[in-house]
Short mmCIF file of C-alpha atoms and ligand atoms in Angstrom, two decimals:
data_model
loop_
_atom_site.label_atom_id
_atom_site.label_comp_id
_atom_site.label_asym_id
_atom_site.label_seq_id
_atom_site.Cartn_x
_atom_site.Cartn_y
_atom_site.Cartn_z
CA MET A 1 8.36 -35.06 15.73
CA LYS A 2 9.55 -32.40 18.19
CA LYS A 3 6.93 -31.11 20.64
CA TYR A 4 6.83 -27.42 21.58
CA LYS A 5 6.06 -26.06 25.08
CA ALA A 6 4.81 -22.57 24.33
CA ALA A 7 2.77 -20.87 21.60
CA LEU A 8 3.38 -17.19 20.80
CA PHE A 9 0.68 -15.52 18.72
CA ASP A 10 0.69 -12.44 16.58
CA LEU A 11 -2.73 -10.74 16.84
CA ASP A 12 -3.66 -8.76 13.70
CA GLY A 13 -4.21 -11.17 10.80
CA VAL A 14 -3.68 -14.35 12.84
CA LEU A 15 -6.36 -14.24 15.54
CA VAL A 16 -8.53 -11.34 14.37
CA ASP A 17 -9.14 -9.57 11.09
CA THR A 18 -8.16 -6.04 12.08
CA ALA A 19 -6.10 -5.31 8.94
CA LYS A 20 -9.29 -3.98 7.31
CA TYR A 21 -9.77 -1.41 10.08
CA HIS A 22 -6.12 -0.31 9.98
CA TYR A 23 -6.63 0.11 6.22
CA LEU A 24 -9.82 2.16 6.53
CA ALA A 25 -8.27 4.48 9.11
CA TRP A 26 -5.04 4.99 7.09
CA LYS A 27 -7.05 5.50 3.88
CA GLU A 28 -9.06 8.28 5.53
CA LEU A 29 -5.85 10.03 6.53
CA ALA A 30 -4.47 9.69 2.98
CA GLN A 31 -7.69 11.12 1.56
CA ARG A 32 -7.45 14.10 3.89
CA LEU A 33 -3.87 14.65 2.69
CA GLY A 34 -5.10 14.41 -0.92
CA PHE A 35 -3.87 11.07 -2.27
CA GLU A 36 -5.13 7.51 -2.80
CA PHE A 37 -3.98 4.68 -0.58
CA THR A 38 -4.80 1.27 -2.08
CA GLU A 39 -5.27 -2.15 -0.50
CA GLN A 40 -2.07 -3.19 -2.25
CA ASP A 41 -0.20 -0.33 -0.52
CA ASN A 42 -1.72 -1.47 2.76
CA GLU A 43 0.02 -4.87 2.46
CA ARG A 44 3.27 -3.07 3.27
CA LEU A 45 1.93 -2.01 6.68
CA LYS A 46 1.30 -5.52 8.03
CA GLY A 47 3.33 -6.16 11.16
CA VAL A 48 4.84 -2.65 10.95
CA SER A 49 4.62 -0.24 13.92
CA ARG A 50 2.29 2.77 13.86
CA MET A 51 4.96 5.41 13.21
CA ALA A 52 6.76 3.27 10.62
CA SER A 53 3.39 2.71 8.92
CA LEU A 54 2.87 6.48 8.71
CA GLU A 55 6.28 6.88 7.04
CA ILE A 56 5.32 4.29 4.40
CA LEU A 57 1.96 5.99 3.82
CA LEU A 58 3.61 9.40 3.36
CA GLU A 59 6.12 7.83 0.97
CA VAL A 60 3.22 6.41 -1.10
CA GLY A 61 1.79 9.95 -1.30
CA GLY A 62 5.19 11.46 -2.12
CA MET A 63 5.00 13.53 1.08
CA GLN A 64 7.73 11.99 3.24
CA ASN A 65 9.59 15.27 3.74
CA HIS A 66 6.57 17.54 4.14
CA PHE A 67 5.95 17.33 7.89
CA SER A 68 7.64 17.98 11.22
CA ALA A 69 7.95 15.27 13.88
CA GLU A 70 5.17 16.98 15.81
CA GLU A 71 2.83 16.99 12.82
CA LYS A 72 3.56 13.29 12.26
CA GLU A 73 2.70 12.52 15.89
CA GLN A 74 -0.55 14.39 15.36
CA MET A 75 -1.40 12.44 12.19
CA ALA A 76 -0.64 9.10 13.84
CA ALA A 77 -2.87 10.08 16.77
CA GLU A 78 -5.65 11.05 14.36
CA LYS A 79 -5.40 7.70 12.54
CA ASN A 80 -5.38 5.85 15.84
CA ALA A 81 -8.49 7.65 17.08
CA ARG A 82 -10.38 6.47 13.96
CA TYR A 83 -8.97 2.95 14.34
CA VAL A 84 -10.05 2.81 17.99
CA GLU A 85 -13.58 3.81 16.90
CA TYR A 86 -13.64 0.79 14.57
CA ILE A 87 -12.20 -1.73 17.01
CA SER A 88 -14.43 -0.59 19.86
CA LYS A 89 -17.33 -2.11 17.91
CA MET A 90 -15.64 -5.51 17.43
CA ASP A 91 -17.06 -8.69 18.93
CA ALA A 92 -16.38 -12.45 18.90
CA SER A 93 -17.70 -12.77 15.34
CA GLU A 94 -14.43 -11.19 14.16
CA ILE A 95 -12.19 -13.94 15.52
CA LEU A 96 -10.56 -15.61 12.51
CA ASP A 97 -11.40 -19.20 11.50
CA GLY A 98 -9.81 -21.82 13.73
CA ALA A 99 -8.27 -19.35 16.19
CA LEU A 100 -10.54 -20.09 19.15
CA ASP A 101 -10.37 -23.83 18.58
CA THR A 102 -6.55 -23.73 18.44
CA LEU A 103 -6.33 -21.72 21.67
CA LYS A 104 -8.70 -24.12 23.42
CA LYS A 105 -6.77 -27.21 22.30
CA LEU A 106 -3.49 -25.66 23.44
CA ARG A 107 -4.99 -24.84 26.82
CA GLU A 108 -6.29 -28.42 27.20
CA ARG A 109 -2.76 -29.70 26.59
CA GLY A 110 -1.27 -27.34 29.19
CA VAL A 111 0.71 -25.38 26.59
CA LYS A 112 1.75 -21.89 27.72
CA ILE A 113 0.40 -19.09 25.53
CA ALA A 114 1.59 -15.51 25.02
CA LEU A 115 0.63 -12.71 22.68
CA GLY A 116 3.43 -11.16 20.61
CA SER A 117 1.93 -8.18 18.82
CA ALA A 118 3.26 -4.81 17.62
CA SER A 119 -0.08 -3.19 18.44
CA LYS A 120 -0.61 -0.85 21.37
CA ASN A 121 -4.34 -1.57 21.04
CA SER A 122 -4.13 -5.32 21.70
CA PRO A 123 -5.67 -5.25 25.22
CA ILE A 124 -8.89 -3.61 23.97
CA ILE A 125 -9.12 -5.94 20.95
CA LEU A 126 -8.62 -9.09 23.05
CA LYS A 127 -11.21 -7.86 25.55
CA ASN A 128 -13.82 -6.99 22.92
CA VAL A 129 -13.57 -10.35 21.15
CA GLY A 130 -13.34 -12.26 24.45
CA LEU A 131 -9.88 -13.81 24.04
CA THR A 132 -8.02 -12.26 27.00
CA GLU A 133 -8.45 -15.31 29.24
CA TYR A 134 -6.49 -17.57 26.88
CA PHE A 135 -3.22 -15.71 27.38
CA ASP A 136 -0.73 -16.28 30.19
CA GLU A 137 1.24 -13.23 29.07
CA ILE A 138 0.54 -10.25 26.82
CA VAL A 139 3.57 -8.76 25.08
CA ASP A 140 2.66 -5.93 22.71
CA GLY A 141 3.58 -2.48 21.45
CA ASN A 142 3.18 -1.13 24.99
CA SER A 143 5.96 -3.30 26.41
CA VAL A 144 8.58 -3.52 23.66
CA SER A 145 10.75 -0.86 22.07
CA LYS A 146 12.08 -2.72 19.05
CA ALA A 147 9.78 -3.62 16.17
CA LYS A 148 9.71 -6.92 14.21
CA PRO A 149 11.90 -8.26 12.55
CA ASP A 150 13.67 -7.65 15.87
CA PRO A 151 12.63 -10.66 17.99
CA GLU A 152 12.09 -8.68 21.24
CA VAL A 153 8.32 -9.22 21.27
CA PHE A 154 8.83 -13.01 21.18
CA THR A 155 11.94 -13.30 23.37
CA GLN A 156 10.16 -11.28 26.06
CA GLY A 157 7.18 -13.65 25.79
CA ALA A 158 9.37 -16.77 26.10
CA GLU A 159 11.21 -15.28 29.08
CA ARG A 160 8.02 -14.29 30.87
CA LEU A 161 6.64 -17.81 30.30
CA GLY A 162 9.92 -19.39 31.43
CA VAL A 163 10.28 -21.44 28.22
CA ALA A 164 13.49 -21.78 26.16
CA TYR A 165 13.37 -20.04 22.77
CA GLU A 166 13.78 -23.32 20.85
CA ASP A 167 10.71 -24.74 22.60
CA CYS A 168 8.47 -21.91 21.35
CA ALA A 169 6.32 -21.87 18.20
CA VAL A 170 5.39 -18.50 16.72
CA PHE A 171 2.20 -17.93 14.67
CA GLU A 172 2.55 -15.05 12.22
CA ASP A 173 1.00 -13.62 9.05
CA SER A 174 3.86 -11.19 8.38
CA LEU A 175 7.29 -11.78 6.90
CA ALA A 176 8.95 -9.56 9.52
CA GLY A 177 7.35 -11.62 12.30
CA LEU A 178 8.53 -14.93 10.84
CA GLN A 179 12.04 -13.55 10.39
CA ALA A 180 11.98 -12.46 14.05
CA ALA A 181 10.99 -15.97 15.18
CA LYS A 182 13.62 -17.70 13.05
CA SER A 183 16.41 -15.40 14.24
CA VAL A 184 16.05 -16.88 17.76
CA ASN A 185 15.42 -20.51 16.69
CA MET A 186 11.69 -20.54 17.36
CA LEU A 187 9.43 -22.55 15.04
CA ALA A 188 8.04 -20.07 12.48
CA VAL A 189 4.45 -21.04 11.67
CA GLY A 190 3.22 -18.96 8.74
CA ILE A 191 -0.48 -18.20 8.39
CA GLY A 192 -1.02 -17.22 4.75
CA THR A 193 0.51 -18.07 1.38
CA ARG A 194 3.99 -19.28 0.40
CA GLU A 195 4.22 -16.33 -1.98
CA ASN A 196 3.87 -13.82 0.87
CA LEU A 197 5.67 -15.90 3.51
CA PRO A 198 8.58 -17.72 1.82
CA VAL A 199 10.58 -18.12 5.05
CA ALA A 200 7.91 -19.97 7.10
CA ASP A 201 9.09 -23.32 8.56
CA VAL A 202 5.55 -24.65 8.18
CA LEU A 203 2.66 -22.93 6.47
CA TYR A 204 -1.13 -23.04 6.81
CA PRO A 205 -3.78 -20.99 5.00
CA SER A 206 -5.44 -20.27 8.38
CA LEU A 207 -5.45 -21.62 11.94
CA LYS A 208 -8.37 -23.83 10.89
CA GLU A 209 -5.93 -26.17 9.13
CA PHE A 210 -3.25 -26.08 11.86
CA GLU A 211 -2.62 -29.49 13.48
CA VAL A 212 -2.18 -28.85 17.23
CA GLU A 213 -1.46 -32.54 18.01
CA LYS A 214 1.45 -32.62 15.56
CA PHE A 215 3.45 -29.84 17.25
CA PHE A 216 2.32 -29.78 20.92
C1 BG6 B 1 0.45 -4.70 13.91
C2 BG6 B 1 -0.28 -4.46 12.60
O1 BG6 B 1 -0.04 -5.84 14.54
O2 BG6 B 1 0.30 -3.57 14.77
C3 BG6 B 1 0.17 -3.16 11.97
O3 BG6 B 1 -0.05 -5.54 11.71
C4 BG6 B 1 0.01 -2.01 12.97
O4 BG6 B 1 -0.58 -2.91 10.80
C5 BG6 B 1 0.78 -2.33 14.25
O5 BG6 B 1 0.50 -0.80 12.43
C6 BG6 B 1 0.64 -1.25 15.31
O6 BG6 B 1 -0.70 -1.20 15.75
P1 BG6 B 1 -1.33 -0.05 16.66
O7 BG6 B 1 -2.69 -0.61 17.02
O8 BG6 B 1 -0.46 0.10 17.86
O9 BG6 B 1 -1.39 1.19 15.85
MG1 MG B 2 -0.08 -9.70 11.86
#
C-alpha cells in the first residue's frame, strides 16, 4: 500500500461542523429578502465561495438579477457579520468526531499537515476550537483566488510543504474539493456518503473511521 507524506484538510464539514452556522446566517438573509432557504438548498453551498454562495441563494429566491454588484457585496458582508457572531462562540466541543485523533496520529508519524479551505474565516475558527497548532501551513480563502474545483488551494499547500502532489492525501466533504484533488493526482479521501461523493478514491463516514496507519 502506498504511503502518503502530507495531509491536506478541508475545514468546514471535515474538521468542524460550521455548515449549520453558514446555513443559519444565509437563512436570515433570505428571510430578510422575503423567501425561504431550506437545508436542502444549503447543500449546494458546501465548498462554494462566499460570493458564489450568494449567487446560488439569490437564484433560489428568483432574485438573481435584482441587485447591483455593490448591493451584493453589502449582502455578503451582512451574512458574514452574522456568521462571525456564531463562530466567535465556538469551542473545542465543535470539533467533529475523530478529527483531533487523526491530526494527533499524523503529527506523531511526522506527516506534514496543511489546511485547504475556501473560507476566509478559517484562522478564527481554528483558534477558537484550538486546532491551529496542528497545521504547518494554512491555505484558505485569504490566500487563493480560484475556488474549488480548481486545485489551487491544495497545490499551494503541497508547494508550501515541499511535497509532490502525488504524495498528498486530501480530506474533503465536498464534491468540488474531491474533484480538485483528483485533477492533480492527490489521493481524494471523501468524508461523507457515496451518494454525495461518487468520485472519492476512498470514503469514510467521518474521520473517526479513517485508518491513519493504512495511508501514512
Ligand atoms: C467553505 C464552506 O469551506 O467556505 C462554504 O463550505 C463557504 O459554505 C466557504 O461559503 C467560504 O467561507 P467564508 O467563511 O469565507 O464565507
Ligand atoms: Mg467542506
